[in-house]
PDB file of C-alpha atoms in Angstrom:
ATOM      1  CA  UNK A   1      91.081  10.982  -4.325  1.00 78.00           C
ATOM      2  CA  UNK A   2      89.381   7.832  -3.016  1.00 83.00           C
ATOM      3  CA  UNK A   3      88.618   8.006   0.699  1.00 94.00           C
ATOM      4  CA  UNK A   4      88.617   5.265   3.357  1.00 96.00           C
ATOM      5  CA  UNK A   5      85.026   6.156   4.309  1.00 97.00           C
ATOM      6  CA  UNK A   6      82.486   6.518   1.519  1.00 94.00           C
ATOM      7  CA  UNK A   7      78.775   6.198   0.860  1.00 92.00           C
ATOM      8  CA  UNK A   8      76.957   3.773  -1.377  1.00 92.00           C
ATOM      9  CA  UNK A   9      73.455   3.377  -2.719  1.00 91.00           C
ATOM     10  CA  UNK A  10      71.325   3.125  -5.804  1.00 93.00           C
ATOM     11  CA  UNK A  11      72.351   5.334  -8.687  1.00 91.00           C
ATOM     12  CA  UNK A  12      70.134   6.859 -11.357  1.00 94.00           C
ATOM     13  CA  UNK A  13      71.705   8.386 -14.464  1.00 94.00           C
ATOM     14  CA  UNK A  14      70.073  11.778 -15.062  1.00 93.00           C
ATOM     15  CA  UNK A  15      71.963  13.125 -18.063  1.00 95.00           C
ATOM     16  CA  UNK A  16      75.177  13.051 -20.063  1.00 95.00           C
ATOM     17  CA  UNK A  17      76.731  16.471 -20.630  1.00 94.00           C
ATOM     18  CA  UNK A  18      78.040  17.503 -24.079  1.00 95.00           C
ATOM     19  CA  UNK A  19      81.610  16.954 -22.881  1.00 96.00           C
ATOM     20  CA  UNK A  20      80.830  13.369 -21.807  1.00 94.00           C
ATOM     21  CA  UNK A  21      80.455  13.857 -18.049  1.00 94.00           C
ATOM     22  CA  UNK A  22      77.613  12.071 -16.288  1.00 93.00           C
ATOM     23  CA  UNK A  23      75.022  13.689 -14.062  1.00 91.00           C
ATOM     24  CA  UNK A  24      73.806  11.077 -11.611  1.00 90.00           C
ATOM     25  CA  UNK A  25      71.490  11.015  -8.612  1.00 85.00           C
ATOM     26  CA  UNK A  26      72.665   8.714  -5.842  1.00 83.00           C
ATOM     27  CA  UNK A  27      70.341   7.690  -3.048  1.00 82.00           C
ATOM     28  CA  UNK A  28      72.765   7.073  -0.196  1.00 82.00           C
ATOM     29  CA  UNK A  29      71.770   3.936   1.664  1.00 89.00           C
ATOM     30  CA  UNK A  30      74.812   3.363   3.870  1.00 94.00           C
ATOM     31  CA  UNK A  31      78.340   4.372   4.721  1.00 96.00           C
ATOM     32  CA  UNK A  32      81.217   2.004   4.191  1.00 97.00           C
ATOM     33  CA  UNK A  33      84.798   1.853   5.420  1.00 97.00           C
ATOM     34  CA  UNK A  34      87.568   0.132   3.471  1.00 97.00           C
ATOM     35  CA  UNK A  35      89.098  -2.826   5.298  1.00 97.00           C
ATOM     36  CA  UNK A  36      91.484  -4.095   2.634  1.00 97.00           C
ATOM     37  CA  UNK A  37      92.403  -3.549  -0.998  1.00 95.00           C
ATOM     38  CA  UNK A  38      92.196  -6.562  -3.299  1.00 96.00           C
ATOM     39  CA  UNK A  39      93.180  -4.850  -6.527  1.00 94.00           C
ATOM     40  CA  UNK A  40      94.527  -1.424  -7.494  1.00 91.00           C
ATOM     41  CA  UNK A  41      94.770  -1.467 -11.287  1.00 92.00           C
ATOM     42  CA  UNK A  42      93.090  -1.122 -13.718  1.00 93.00           C
ATOM     43  CA  UNK A  43      90.520  -0.113 -11.099  1.00 89.00           C
ATOM     44  CA  UNK A  44      90.302  -0.378  -7.348  1.00 91.00           C
ATOM     45  CA  UNK A  45      88.541  -3.331  -5.731  1.00 94.00           C
ATOM     46  CA  UNK A  46      88.190  -3.329  -1.941  1.00 96.00           C
ATOM     47  CA  UNK A  47      86.687  -5.278   0.901  1.00 97.00           C
ATOM     48  CA  UNK A  48      84.604  -3.023   3.105  1.00 97.00           C
ATOM     49  CA  UNK A  49      82.247  -2.993   6.062  1.00 97.00           C
ATOM     50  CA  UNK A  50      79.227  -0.895   6.906  1.00 97.00           C
ATOM     51  CA  UNK A  51      80.134   2.051   9.123  1.00 97.00           C
ATOM     52  CA  UNK A  52      77.618   2.505  11.919  1.00 96.00           C
ATOM     53  CA  UNK A  53      77.341   5.426  14.304  1.00 95.00           C
ATOM     54  CA  UNK A  54      79.188   4.881  17.583  1.00 94.00           C
ATOM     55  CA  UNK A  55      76.724   7.006  19.555  1.00 90.00           C
ATOM     56  CA  UNK A  56      72.943   6.879  19.538  1.00 89.00           C
ATOM     57  CA  UNK A  57      70.890   9.880  18.481  1.00 88.00           C
ATOM     58  CA  UNK A  58      70.502  12.272  21.408  1.00 89.00           C
ATOM     59  CA  UNK A  59      67.440  14.388  22.301  1.00 89.00           C
ATOM     60  CA  UNK A  60      69.423  17.530  21.421  1.00 94.00           C
ATOM     61  CA  UNK A  61      69.600  16.403  17.790  1.00 95.00           C
ATOM     62  CA  UNK A  62      66.035  17.420  16.956  1.00 93.00           C
ATOM     63  CA  UNK A  63      66.517  20.934  18.312  1.00 94.00           C
ATOM     64  CA  UNK A  64      69.833  21.347  16.495  1.00 95.00           C
ATOM     65  CA  UNK A  65      68.243  20.123  13.251  1.00 95.00           C
ATOM     66  CA  UNK A  66      65.422  22.667  13.677  1.00 93.00           C
ATOM     67  CA  UNK A  67      67.943  25.496  14.148  1.00 95.00           C
ATOM     68  CA  UNK A  68      69.788  24.432  10.988  1.00 95.00           C
ATOM     69  CA  UNK A  69      66.535  24.272   9.032  1.00 94.00           C
ATOM     70  CA  UNK A  70      65.599  27.728  10.323  1.00 93.00           C
ATOM     71  CA  UNK A  71      68.775  29.165   8.813  1.00 93.00           C
ATOM     72  CA  UNK A  72      68.645  27.126   5.599  1.00 90.00           C
ATOM     73  CA  UNK A  73      64.992  27.556   4.627  1.00 90.00           C
ATOM     74  CA  UNK A  74      65.108  31.247   3.571  1.00 91.00           C
ATOM     75  CA  UNK A  75      68.329  30.676   1.620  1.00 86.00           C
ATOM     76  CA  UNK A  76      67.088  27.541  -0.145  1.00 85.00           C
ATOM     77  CA  UNK A  77      63.669  29.112  -0.849  1.00 89.00           C
ATOM     78  CA  UNK A  78      65.291  31.680  -3.145  1.00 90.00           C
ATOM     79  CA  UNK A  79      66.468  28.919  -5.476  1.00 86.00           C
ATOM     80  CA  UNK A  80      63.873  26.211  -4.912  1.00 86.00           C
ATOM     81  CA  UNK A  81      60.608  26.764  -3.029  1.00 89.00           C
ATOM     82  CA  UNK A  82      59.856  23.031  -3.375  1.00 87.00           C
ATOM     83  CA  UNK A  83      63.078  22.024  -1.625  1.00 83.00           C
ATOM     84  CA  UNK A  84      62.501  24.680   1.046  1.00 86.00           C
ATOM     85  CA  UNK A  85      59.037  23.226   1.654  1.00 86.00           C
ATOM     86  CA  UNK A  86      60.520  19.746   2.041  1.00 84.00           C
ATOM     87  CA  UNK A  87      62.778  21.124   4.777  1.00 86.00           C
ATOM     88  CA  UNK A  88      59.647  21.982   6.752  1.00 82.00           C
ATOM     89  CA  UNK A  89      58.492  18.344   6.770  1.00 77.00           C
ATOM     90  CA  UNK A  90      57.651  17.593  10.407  1.00 70.00           C
ATOM     91  CA  UNK A  91      58.590  13.932   9.926  1.00 81.00           C
ATOM     92  CA  UNK A  92      62.251  14.703   9.231  1.00 85.00           C
ATOM     93  CA  UNK A  93      64.514  12.392  11.170  1.00 90.00           C
ATOM     94  CA  UNK A  94      67.727  14.035  12.485  1.00 94.00           C
ATOM     95  CA  UNK A  95      69.940  11.110  11.473  1.00 92.00           C
ATOM     96  CA  UNK A  96      68.564  10.995   7.946  1.00 88.00           C
ATOM     97  CA  UNK A  97      68.690  14.792   7.703  1.00 91.00           C
ATOM     98  CA  UNK A  98      72.362  14.794   8.750  1.00 93.00           C
ATOM     99  CA  UNK A  99      73.142  12.851   5.591  1.00 88.00           C
ATOM    100  CA  UNK A 100      70.574  14.493   3.291  1.00 85.00           C
ATOM    101  CA  UNK A 101      72.133  17.901   3.916  1.00 85.00           C
ATOM    102  CA  UNK A 102      74.213  17.372   0.773  1.00 82.00           C
ATOM    103  CA  UNK A 103      70.982  17.741  -1.217  1.00 78.00           C
ATOM    104  CA  UNK A 104      70.459  21.246   0.148  1.00 76.00           C
ATOM    105  CA  UNK A 105      73.997  22.617   0.404  1.00 81.00           C
ATOM    106  CA  UNK A 106      77.020  22.623  -1.862  1.00 82.00           C
ATOM    107  CA  UNK A 107      79.975  22.251   0.454  1.00 88.00           C
ATOM    108  CA  UNK A 108      83.714  21.934   0.117  1.00 91.00           C
ATOM    109  CA  UNK A 109      84.580  18.251  -0.530  1.00 92.00           C
ATOM    110  CA  UNK A 110      86.759  18.059   2.600  1.00 94.00           C
ATOM    111  CA  UNK A 111      83.889  19.371   4.715  1.00 93.00           C
ATOM    112  CA  UNK A 112      81.490  16.898   3.130  1.00 92.00           C
ATOM    113  CA  UNK A 113      83.943  14.098   3.884  1.00 95.00           C
ATOM    114  CA  UNK A 114      84.209  15.218   7.527  1.00 96.00           C
ATOM    115  CA  UNK A 115      80.431  15.124   7.860  1.00 95.00           C
ATOM    116  CA  UNK A 116      80.295  11.680   6.243  1.00 94.00           C
ATOM    117  CA  UNK A 117      82.971  10.344   8.612  1.00 96.00           C
ATOM    118  CA  UNK A 118      81.380  11.753  11.795  1.00 96.00           C
ATOM    119  CA  UNK A 119      80.368   8.893  14.085  1.00 95.00           C
ATOM    120  CA  UNK A 120      77.136  10.308  15.526  1.00 96.00           C
ATOM    121  CA  UNK A 121      74.122  12.288  14.396  1.00 96.00           C
ATOM    122  CA  UNK A 122      74.911  15.003  16.931  1.00 96.00           C
ATOM    123  CA  UNK A 123      78.502  15.322  15.677  1.00 96.00           C
ATOM    124  CA  UNK A 124      77.285  15.645  12.052  1.00 96.00           C
ATOM    125  CA  UNK A 125      74.656  18.215  13.004  1.00 97.00           C
ATOM    126  CA  UNK A 126      77.224  20.194  15.025  1.00 97.00           C
ATOM    127  CA  UNK A 127      79.519  20.359  11.970  1.00 96.00           C
ATOM    128  CA  UNK A 128      76.598  21.450   9.790  1.00 96.00           C
ATOM    129  CA  UNK A 129      75.504  24.057  12.352  1.00 96.00           C
ATOM    130  CA  UNK A 130      78.996  25.564  12.430  1.00 95.00           C
ATOM    131  CA  UNK A 131      78.880  25.941   8.633  1.00 91.00           C
ATOM    132  CA  UNK A 132      75.379  27.418   8.305  1.00 91.00           C
ATOM    133  CA  UNK A 133      75.741  29.619  11.380  1.00 86.00           C
ATOM    134  CA  UNK A 134      78.859  31.267   9.876  1.00 84.00           C
ATOM    135  CA  UNK A 135      77.094  32.035   6.598  1.00 66.00           C
TER     136      UNK A 135
END
């Protein structure tokens, strides 16, 4: 179901499956929120605006990101040592990480949407922490 808040960015087609589905890699560049609908059929056309965070990144974000990475690294390393190594990158930015989490975790679509709609880095990281801490 289309959502009011969504992400957009460059798309690279990776593969087409035997049943015709597409495997694509999308580099998320921004979040958008629908402001109005111009057309519904045969496909939806909307006017939208960039969705910016309402709150600035707080100092607590880096520590929370490190705790999340501490939990994720051993789990991810079992499937992909390369991805686990990228989690240890000391230049990781908490805001960017809060969106890149979808590369490391497969989450319920509603949870992913909640993270996408969160209006601050700290709020996104808190949601992510709750998920990984329960696992």
